[in-house]
PDB file of C-alpha atoms and ligand atoms in Angstrom:
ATOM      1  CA  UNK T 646       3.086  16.462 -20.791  1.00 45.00           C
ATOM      2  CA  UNK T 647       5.324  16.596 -17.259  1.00 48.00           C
ATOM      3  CA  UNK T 648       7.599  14.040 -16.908  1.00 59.00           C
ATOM      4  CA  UNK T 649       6.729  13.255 -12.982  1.00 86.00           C
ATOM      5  CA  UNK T 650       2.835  12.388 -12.631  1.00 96.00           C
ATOM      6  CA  UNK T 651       2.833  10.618  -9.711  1.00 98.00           C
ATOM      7  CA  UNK T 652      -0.233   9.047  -8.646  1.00 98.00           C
ATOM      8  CA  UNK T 653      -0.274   8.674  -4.270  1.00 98.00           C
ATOM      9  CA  UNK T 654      -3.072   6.140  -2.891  1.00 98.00           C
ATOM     10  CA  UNK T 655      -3.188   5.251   0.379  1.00 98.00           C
ATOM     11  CA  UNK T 656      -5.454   3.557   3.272  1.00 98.00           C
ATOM     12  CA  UNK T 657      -5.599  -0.043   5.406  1.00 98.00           C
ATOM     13  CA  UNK T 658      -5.581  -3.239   4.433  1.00 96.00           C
ATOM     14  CA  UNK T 659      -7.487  -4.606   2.107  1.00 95.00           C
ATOM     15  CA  UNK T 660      -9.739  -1.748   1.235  1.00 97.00           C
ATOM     16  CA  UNK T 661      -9.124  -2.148  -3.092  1.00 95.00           C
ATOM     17  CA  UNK T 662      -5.576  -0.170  -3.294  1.00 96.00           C
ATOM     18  CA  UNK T 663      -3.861  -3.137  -5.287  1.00 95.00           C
ATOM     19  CA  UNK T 664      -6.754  -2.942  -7.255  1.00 96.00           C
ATOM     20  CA  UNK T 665      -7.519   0.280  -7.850  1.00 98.00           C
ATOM     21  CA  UNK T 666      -3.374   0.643  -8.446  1.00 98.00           C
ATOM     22  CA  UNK T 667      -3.264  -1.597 -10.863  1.00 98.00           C
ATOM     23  CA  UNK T 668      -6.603  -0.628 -13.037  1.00 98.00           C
ATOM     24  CA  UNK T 669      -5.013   2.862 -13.117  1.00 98.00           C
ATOM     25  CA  UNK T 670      -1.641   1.800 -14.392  1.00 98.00           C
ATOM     26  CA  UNK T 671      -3.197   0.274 -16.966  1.00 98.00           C
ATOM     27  CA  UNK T 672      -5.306   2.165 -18.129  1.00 97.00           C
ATOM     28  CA  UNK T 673      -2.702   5.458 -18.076  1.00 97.00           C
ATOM     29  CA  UNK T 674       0.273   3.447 -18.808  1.00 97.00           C
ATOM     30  CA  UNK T 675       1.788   4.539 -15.653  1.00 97.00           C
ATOM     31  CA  UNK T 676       4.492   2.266 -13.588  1.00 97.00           C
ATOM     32  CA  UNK T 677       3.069   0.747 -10.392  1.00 97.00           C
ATOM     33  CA  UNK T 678       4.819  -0.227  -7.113  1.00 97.00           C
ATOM     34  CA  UNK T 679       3.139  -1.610  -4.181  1.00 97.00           C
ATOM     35  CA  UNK T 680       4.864  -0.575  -1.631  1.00 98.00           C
ATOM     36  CA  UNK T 681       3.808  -2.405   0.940  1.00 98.00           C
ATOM     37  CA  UNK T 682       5.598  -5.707  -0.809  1.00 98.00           C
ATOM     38  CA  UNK T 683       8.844  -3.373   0.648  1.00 98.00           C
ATOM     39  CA  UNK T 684       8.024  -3.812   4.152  1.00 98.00           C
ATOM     40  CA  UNK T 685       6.590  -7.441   3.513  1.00 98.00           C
ATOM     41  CA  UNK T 686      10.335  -8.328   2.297  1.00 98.00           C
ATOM     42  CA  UNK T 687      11.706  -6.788   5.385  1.00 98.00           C
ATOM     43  CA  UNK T 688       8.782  -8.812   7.876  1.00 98.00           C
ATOM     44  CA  UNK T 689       9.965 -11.988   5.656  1.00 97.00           C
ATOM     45  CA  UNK T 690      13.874 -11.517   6.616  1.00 97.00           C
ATOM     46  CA  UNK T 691      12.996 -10.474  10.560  1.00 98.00           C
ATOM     47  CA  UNK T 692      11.165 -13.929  10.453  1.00 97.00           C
ATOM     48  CA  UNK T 693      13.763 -15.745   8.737  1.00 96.00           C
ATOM     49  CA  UNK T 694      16.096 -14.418  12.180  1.00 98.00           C
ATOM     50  CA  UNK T 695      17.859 -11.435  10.375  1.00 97.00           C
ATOM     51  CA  UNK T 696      17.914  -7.830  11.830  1.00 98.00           C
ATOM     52  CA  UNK T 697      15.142  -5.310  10.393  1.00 98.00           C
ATOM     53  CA  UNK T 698      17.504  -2.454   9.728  1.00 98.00           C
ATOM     54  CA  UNK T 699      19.763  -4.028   8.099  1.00 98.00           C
ATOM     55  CA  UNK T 700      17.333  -5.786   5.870  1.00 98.00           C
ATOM     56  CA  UNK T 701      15.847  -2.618   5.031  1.00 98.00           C
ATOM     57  CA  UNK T 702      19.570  -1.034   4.116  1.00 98.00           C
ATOM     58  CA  UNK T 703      20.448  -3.954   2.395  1.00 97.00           C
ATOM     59  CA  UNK T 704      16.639  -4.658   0.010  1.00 96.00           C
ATOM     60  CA  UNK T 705      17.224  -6.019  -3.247  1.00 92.00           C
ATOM     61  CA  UNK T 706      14.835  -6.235  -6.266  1.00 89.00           C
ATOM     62  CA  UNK T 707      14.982 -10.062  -5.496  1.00 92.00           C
ATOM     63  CA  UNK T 708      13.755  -9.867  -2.308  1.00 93.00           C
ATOM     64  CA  UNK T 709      10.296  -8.266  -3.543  1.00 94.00           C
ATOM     65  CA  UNK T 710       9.659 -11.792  -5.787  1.00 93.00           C
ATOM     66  CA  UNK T 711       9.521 -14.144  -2.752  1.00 93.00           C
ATOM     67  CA  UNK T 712       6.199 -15.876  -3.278  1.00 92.00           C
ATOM     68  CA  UNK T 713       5.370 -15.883   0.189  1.00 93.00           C
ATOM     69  CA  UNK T 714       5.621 -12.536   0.959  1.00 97.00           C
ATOM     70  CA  UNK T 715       1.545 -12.351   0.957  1.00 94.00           C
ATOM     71  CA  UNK T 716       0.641 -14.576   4.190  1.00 94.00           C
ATOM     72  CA  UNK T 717      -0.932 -12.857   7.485  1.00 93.00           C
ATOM     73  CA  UNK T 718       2.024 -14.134   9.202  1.00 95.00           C
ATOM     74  CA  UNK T 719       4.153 -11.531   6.596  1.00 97.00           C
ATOM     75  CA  UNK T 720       1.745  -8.817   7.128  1.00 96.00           C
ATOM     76  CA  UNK T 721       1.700  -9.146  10.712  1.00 96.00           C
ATOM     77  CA  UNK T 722       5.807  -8.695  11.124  1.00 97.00           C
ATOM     78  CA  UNK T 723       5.632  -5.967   8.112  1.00 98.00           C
ATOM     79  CA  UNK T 724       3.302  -3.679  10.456  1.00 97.00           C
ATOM     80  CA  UNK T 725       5.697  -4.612  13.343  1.00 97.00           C
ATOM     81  CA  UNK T 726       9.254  -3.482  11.113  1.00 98.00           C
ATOM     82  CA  UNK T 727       7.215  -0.344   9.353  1.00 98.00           C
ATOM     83  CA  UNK T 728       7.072   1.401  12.769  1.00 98.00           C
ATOM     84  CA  UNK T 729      10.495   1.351  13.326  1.00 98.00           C
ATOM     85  CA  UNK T 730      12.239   5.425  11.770  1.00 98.00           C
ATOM     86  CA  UNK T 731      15.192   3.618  10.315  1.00 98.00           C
ATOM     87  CA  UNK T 732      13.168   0.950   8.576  1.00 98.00           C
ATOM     88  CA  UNK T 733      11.116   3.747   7.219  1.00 98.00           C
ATOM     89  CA  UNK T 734      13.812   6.380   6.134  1.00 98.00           C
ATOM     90  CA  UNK T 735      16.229   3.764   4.251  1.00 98.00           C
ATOM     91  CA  UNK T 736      13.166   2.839   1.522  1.00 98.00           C
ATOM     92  CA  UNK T 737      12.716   6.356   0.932  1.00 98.00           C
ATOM     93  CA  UNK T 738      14.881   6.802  -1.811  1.00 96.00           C
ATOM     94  CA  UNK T 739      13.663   3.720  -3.547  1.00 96.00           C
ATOM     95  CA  UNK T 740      10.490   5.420  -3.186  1.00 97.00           C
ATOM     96  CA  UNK T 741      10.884   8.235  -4.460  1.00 97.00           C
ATOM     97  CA  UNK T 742      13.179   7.559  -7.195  1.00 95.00           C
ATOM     98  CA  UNK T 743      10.011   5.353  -8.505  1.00 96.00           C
ATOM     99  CA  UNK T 744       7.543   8.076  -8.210  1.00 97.00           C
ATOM    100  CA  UNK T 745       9.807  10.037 -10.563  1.00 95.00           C
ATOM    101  CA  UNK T 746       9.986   7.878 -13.556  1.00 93.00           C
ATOM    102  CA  UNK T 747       9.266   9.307 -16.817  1.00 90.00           C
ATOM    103  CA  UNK T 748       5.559   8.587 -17.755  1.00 93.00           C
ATOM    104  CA  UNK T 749       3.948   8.546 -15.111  1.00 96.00           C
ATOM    105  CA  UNK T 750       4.012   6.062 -11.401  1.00 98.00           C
ATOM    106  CA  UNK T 751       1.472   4.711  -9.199  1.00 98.00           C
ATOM    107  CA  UNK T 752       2.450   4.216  -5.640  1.00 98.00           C
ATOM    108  CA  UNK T 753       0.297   2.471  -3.091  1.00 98.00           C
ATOM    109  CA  UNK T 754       0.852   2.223   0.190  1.00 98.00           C
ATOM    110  CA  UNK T 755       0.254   4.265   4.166  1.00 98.00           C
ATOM    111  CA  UNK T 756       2.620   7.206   3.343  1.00 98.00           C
ATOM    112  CA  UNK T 757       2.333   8.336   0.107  1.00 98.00           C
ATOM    113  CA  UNK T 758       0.112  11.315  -0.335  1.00 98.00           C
ATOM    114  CA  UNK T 759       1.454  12.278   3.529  1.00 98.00           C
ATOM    115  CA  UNK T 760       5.248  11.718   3.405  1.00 98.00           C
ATOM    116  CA  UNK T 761       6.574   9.886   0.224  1.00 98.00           C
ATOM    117  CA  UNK T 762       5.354  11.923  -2.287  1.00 98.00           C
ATOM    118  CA  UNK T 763       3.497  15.198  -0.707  1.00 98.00           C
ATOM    119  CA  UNK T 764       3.273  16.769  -3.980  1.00 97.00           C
ATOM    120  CA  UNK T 765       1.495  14.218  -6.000  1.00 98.00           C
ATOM    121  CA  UNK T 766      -0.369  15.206  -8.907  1.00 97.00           C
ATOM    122  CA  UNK T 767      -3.579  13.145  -7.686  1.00 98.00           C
ATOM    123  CA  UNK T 768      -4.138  11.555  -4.387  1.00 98.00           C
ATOM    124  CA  UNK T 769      -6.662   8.795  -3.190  1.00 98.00           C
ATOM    125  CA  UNK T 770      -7.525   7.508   0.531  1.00 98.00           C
ATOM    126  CA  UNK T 771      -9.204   4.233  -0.281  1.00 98.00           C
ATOM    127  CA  UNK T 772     -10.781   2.655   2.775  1.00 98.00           C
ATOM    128  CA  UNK T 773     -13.794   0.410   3.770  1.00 98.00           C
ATOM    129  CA  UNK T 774     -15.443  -0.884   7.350  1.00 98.00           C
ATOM    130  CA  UNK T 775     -12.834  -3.301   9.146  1.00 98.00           C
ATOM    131  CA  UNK T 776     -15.493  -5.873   8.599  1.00 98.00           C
ATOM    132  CA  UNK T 777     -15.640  -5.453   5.041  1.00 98.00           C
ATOM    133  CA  UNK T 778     -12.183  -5.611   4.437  1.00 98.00           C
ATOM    134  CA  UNK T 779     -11.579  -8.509   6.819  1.00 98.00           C
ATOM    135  CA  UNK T 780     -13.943 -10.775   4.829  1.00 98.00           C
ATOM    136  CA  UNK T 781     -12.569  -9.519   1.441  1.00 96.00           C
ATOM    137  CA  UNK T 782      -9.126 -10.639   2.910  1.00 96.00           C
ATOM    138  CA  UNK T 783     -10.286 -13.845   4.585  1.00 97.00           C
ATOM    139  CA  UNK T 784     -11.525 -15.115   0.971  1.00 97.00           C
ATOM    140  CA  UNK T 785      -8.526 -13.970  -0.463  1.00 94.00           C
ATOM    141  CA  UNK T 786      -6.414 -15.632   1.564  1.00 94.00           C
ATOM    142  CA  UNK T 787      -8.386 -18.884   1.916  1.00 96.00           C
ATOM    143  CA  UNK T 788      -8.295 -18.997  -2.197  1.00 96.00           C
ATOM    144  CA  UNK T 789      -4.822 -19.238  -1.787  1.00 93.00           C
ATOM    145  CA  UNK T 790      -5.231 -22.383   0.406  1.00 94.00           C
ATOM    146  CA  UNK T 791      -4.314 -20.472   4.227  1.00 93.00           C
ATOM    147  CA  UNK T 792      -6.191 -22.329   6.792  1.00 95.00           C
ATOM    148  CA  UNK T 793      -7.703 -18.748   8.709  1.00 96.00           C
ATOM    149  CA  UNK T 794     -11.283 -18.029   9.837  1.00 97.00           C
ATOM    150  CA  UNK T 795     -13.298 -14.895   9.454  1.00 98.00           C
ATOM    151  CA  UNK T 796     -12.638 -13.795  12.967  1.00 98.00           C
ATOM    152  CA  UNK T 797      -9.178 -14.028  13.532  1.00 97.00           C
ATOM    153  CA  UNK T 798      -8.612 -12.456   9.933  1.00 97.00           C
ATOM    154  CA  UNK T 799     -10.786  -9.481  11.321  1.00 98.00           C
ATOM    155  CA  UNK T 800      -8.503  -9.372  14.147  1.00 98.00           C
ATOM    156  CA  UNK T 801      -5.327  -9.409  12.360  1.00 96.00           C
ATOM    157  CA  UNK T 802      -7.165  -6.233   9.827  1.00 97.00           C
ATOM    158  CA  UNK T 803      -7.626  -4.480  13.584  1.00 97.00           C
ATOM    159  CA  UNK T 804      -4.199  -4.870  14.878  1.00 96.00           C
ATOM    160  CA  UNK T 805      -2.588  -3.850  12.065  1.00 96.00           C
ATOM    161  CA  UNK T 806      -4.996  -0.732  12.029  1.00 97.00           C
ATOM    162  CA  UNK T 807      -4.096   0.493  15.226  1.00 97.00           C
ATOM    163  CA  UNK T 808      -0.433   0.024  14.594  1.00 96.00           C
ATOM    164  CA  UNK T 809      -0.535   1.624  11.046  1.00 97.00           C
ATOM    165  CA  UNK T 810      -2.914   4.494  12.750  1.00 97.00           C
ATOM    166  CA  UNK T 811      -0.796   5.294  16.298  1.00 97.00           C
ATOM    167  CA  UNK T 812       2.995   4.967  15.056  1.00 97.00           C
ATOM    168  CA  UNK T 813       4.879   8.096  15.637  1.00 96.00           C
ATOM    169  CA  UNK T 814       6.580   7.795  12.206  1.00 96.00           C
ATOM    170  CA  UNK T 815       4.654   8.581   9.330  1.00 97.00           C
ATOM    171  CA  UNK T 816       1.176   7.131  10.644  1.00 97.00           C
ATOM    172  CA  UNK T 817      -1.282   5.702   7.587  1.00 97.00           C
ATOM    173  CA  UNK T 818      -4.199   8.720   7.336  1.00 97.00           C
ATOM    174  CA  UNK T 819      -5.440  10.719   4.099  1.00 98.00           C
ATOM    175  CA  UNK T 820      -3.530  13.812   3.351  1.00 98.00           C
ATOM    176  CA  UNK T 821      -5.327  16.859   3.685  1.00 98.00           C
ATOM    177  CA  UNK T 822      -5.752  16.775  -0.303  1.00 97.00           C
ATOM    178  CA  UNK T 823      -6.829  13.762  -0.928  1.00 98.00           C
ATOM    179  CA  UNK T 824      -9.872  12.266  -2.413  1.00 98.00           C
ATOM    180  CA  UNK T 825     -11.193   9.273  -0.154  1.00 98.00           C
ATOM    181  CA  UNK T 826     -13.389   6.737  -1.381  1.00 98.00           C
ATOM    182  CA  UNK T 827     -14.998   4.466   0.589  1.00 98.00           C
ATOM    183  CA  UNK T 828     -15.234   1.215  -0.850  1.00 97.00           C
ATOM    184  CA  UNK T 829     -17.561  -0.897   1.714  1.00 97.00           C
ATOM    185  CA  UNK T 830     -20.608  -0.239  -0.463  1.00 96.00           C
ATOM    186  CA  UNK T 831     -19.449   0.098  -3.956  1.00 96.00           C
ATOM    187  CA  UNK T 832     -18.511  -2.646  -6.547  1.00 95.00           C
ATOM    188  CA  UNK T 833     -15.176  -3.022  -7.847  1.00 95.00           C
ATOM    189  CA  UNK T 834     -16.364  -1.449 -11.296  1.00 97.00           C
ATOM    190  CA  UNK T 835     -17.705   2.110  -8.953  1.00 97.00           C
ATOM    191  CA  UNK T 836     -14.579   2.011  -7.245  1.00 97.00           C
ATOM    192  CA  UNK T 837     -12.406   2.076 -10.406  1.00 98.00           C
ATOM    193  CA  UNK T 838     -14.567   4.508 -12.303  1.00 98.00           C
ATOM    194  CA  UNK T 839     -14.167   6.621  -9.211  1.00 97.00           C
ATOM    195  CA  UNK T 840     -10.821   6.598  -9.176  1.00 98.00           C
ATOM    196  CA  UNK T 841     -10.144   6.936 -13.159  1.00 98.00           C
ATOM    197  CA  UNK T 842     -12.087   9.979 -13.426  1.00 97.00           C
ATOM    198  CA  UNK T 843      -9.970  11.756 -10.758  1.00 97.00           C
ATOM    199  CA  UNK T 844      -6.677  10.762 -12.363  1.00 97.00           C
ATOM    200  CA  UNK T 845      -8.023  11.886 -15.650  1.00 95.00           C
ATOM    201  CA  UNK T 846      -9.390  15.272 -14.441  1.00 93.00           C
ATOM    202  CA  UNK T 847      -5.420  16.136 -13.352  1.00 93.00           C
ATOM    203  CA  UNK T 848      -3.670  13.587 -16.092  1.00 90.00           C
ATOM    204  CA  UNK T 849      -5.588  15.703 -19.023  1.00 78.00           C
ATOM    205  CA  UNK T 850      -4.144  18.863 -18.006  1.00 70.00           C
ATOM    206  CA  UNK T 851      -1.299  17.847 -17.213  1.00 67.00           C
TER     207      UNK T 851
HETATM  208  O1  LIG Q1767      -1.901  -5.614   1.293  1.00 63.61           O
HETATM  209  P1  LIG Q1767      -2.231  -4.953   2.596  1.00 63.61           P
HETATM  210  O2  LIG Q1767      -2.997  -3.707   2.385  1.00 63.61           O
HETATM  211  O3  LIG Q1767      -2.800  -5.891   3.583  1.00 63.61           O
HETATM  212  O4  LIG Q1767      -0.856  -4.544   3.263  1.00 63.61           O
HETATM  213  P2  LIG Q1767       0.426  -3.959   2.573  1.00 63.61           P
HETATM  214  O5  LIG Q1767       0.069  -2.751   1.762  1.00 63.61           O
HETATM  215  O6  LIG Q1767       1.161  -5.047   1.869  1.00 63.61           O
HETATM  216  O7  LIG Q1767       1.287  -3.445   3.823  1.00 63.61           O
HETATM  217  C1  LIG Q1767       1.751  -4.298   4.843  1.00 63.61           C
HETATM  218  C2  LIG Q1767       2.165  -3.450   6.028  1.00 63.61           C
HETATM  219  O8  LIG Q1767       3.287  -2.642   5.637  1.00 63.61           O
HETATM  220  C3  LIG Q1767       1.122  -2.431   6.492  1.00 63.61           C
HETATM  221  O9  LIG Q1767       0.243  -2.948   7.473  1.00 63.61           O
HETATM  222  C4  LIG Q1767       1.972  -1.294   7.052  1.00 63.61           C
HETATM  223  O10 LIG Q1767       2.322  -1.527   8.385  1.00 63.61           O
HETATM  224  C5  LIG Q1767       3.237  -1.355   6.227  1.00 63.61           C
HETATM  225  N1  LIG Q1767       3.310  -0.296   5.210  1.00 63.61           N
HETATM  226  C6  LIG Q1767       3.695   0.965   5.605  1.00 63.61           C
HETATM  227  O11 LIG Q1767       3.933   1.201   6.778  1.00 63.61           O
HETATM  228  N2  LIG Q1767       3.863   1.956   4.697  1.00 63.61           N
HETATM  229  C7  LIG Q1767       3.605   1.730   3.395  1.00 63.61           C
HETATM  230  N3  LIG Q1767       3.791   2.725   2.515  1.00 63.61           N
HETATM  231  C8  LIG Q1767       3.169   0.461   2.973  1.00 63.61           C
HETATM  232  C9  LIG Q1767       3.005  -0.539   3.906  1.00 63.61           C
END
């Protein structure tokens, strides 16, 4: 067995990478990070009046167990903070230094496959329609008692799109090797046996 099997999975919001990141964990006994909770902690601190940067330079483990780090209004400022280069290049380490832990990580996130970890063992581009997504999200985030409706959750899921998609700086898309599945149609159980089977095709020969 190699020590680094890194696991990349990328794609927009809401689309099953939590899901799918945290079925494959499991099941392989691998380490997961979300790293979008990174840029969520550095939205939070912007909103709170402090200086994206220097939250960024300054993270701490602490800062990624703020319960509210999950609101639209958090996701919104995240997708604001994750275009800026420095925001970007001082979580890199963090990043990487996870994706190297003996036995095995699971990062999800925009960047993985593309910049983060370029030479992951397997890669995954999980996406579905905007509309999909947006009503996954919307009963999601209702659940959690957020007063939203269907169409301004759709148009939150667009904005953040088209920033994630046009940013100069490491812009969310599939890396060249990576398997994308499509998860508008498919049930949560498809998605994951999807997604299993190409972890264990690489994770067996490893
Ligand atoms: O959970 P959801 O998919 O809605 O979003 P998230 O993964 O928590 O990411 C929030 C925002 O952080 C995204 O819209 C991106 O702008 C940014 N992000 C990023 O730029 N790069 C990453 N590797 C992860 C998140």
């Amino acid at each position: 067995m190699t020590t680094d099997f890194t696991v990349a999975i990328d794609g927009p919001a809401a689309a099953g990478k939590g899901t799918i990141s945290k079925a494959v964990a499991a099941k392989f006994g691998f380490a997961h990070l979300d790293t979008g909770l990174l840029y969520r902690a550095v939205g939070a601190r912007v909103l709170g009046g402090g200086n994206a940067i220097e939250a960024a330079k300054t993270l701490q483990p602490e800062d990624l167990d703020r319960d509210d780090l999950r609101t639209a209004e958090v996701a919104q400022a995240a997708s604001k903070v994750a275009v800026i280069a420095e925001v970007r290049a001082a979580l890199v380490d963090f990043q990487r230094s996870f994706a190297r832990r003996a036995g095995g990580a699971v990062l999800d996130g925009r960047d993985i496959g593309t910049v983060i970890c370029p030479k992951a063992q397997v890669k995954l581009y999980v996406t579905a329609s905007a509309e999909v997504r947006a009503k996954r999200r919307f009963l999601e985030l209702t659940g959690k008692g957020e007063v939203t409706s269907l169409e301004e959750v759709l148009a939150d899921v667009k904005a953040r799109d088209d920033r994630d998609m046009n940013r100069a700086e490491a812009p969310m898309k599939p890396a060249d090797d990576a398997l994308t599945i499509d998860t508008s149609d498919l049930s949560i159980e498809q998605a994951l046996e999807t997604a299993i089977s190409a972890v264990n095709a690489r994770w067996t020969s490893a």
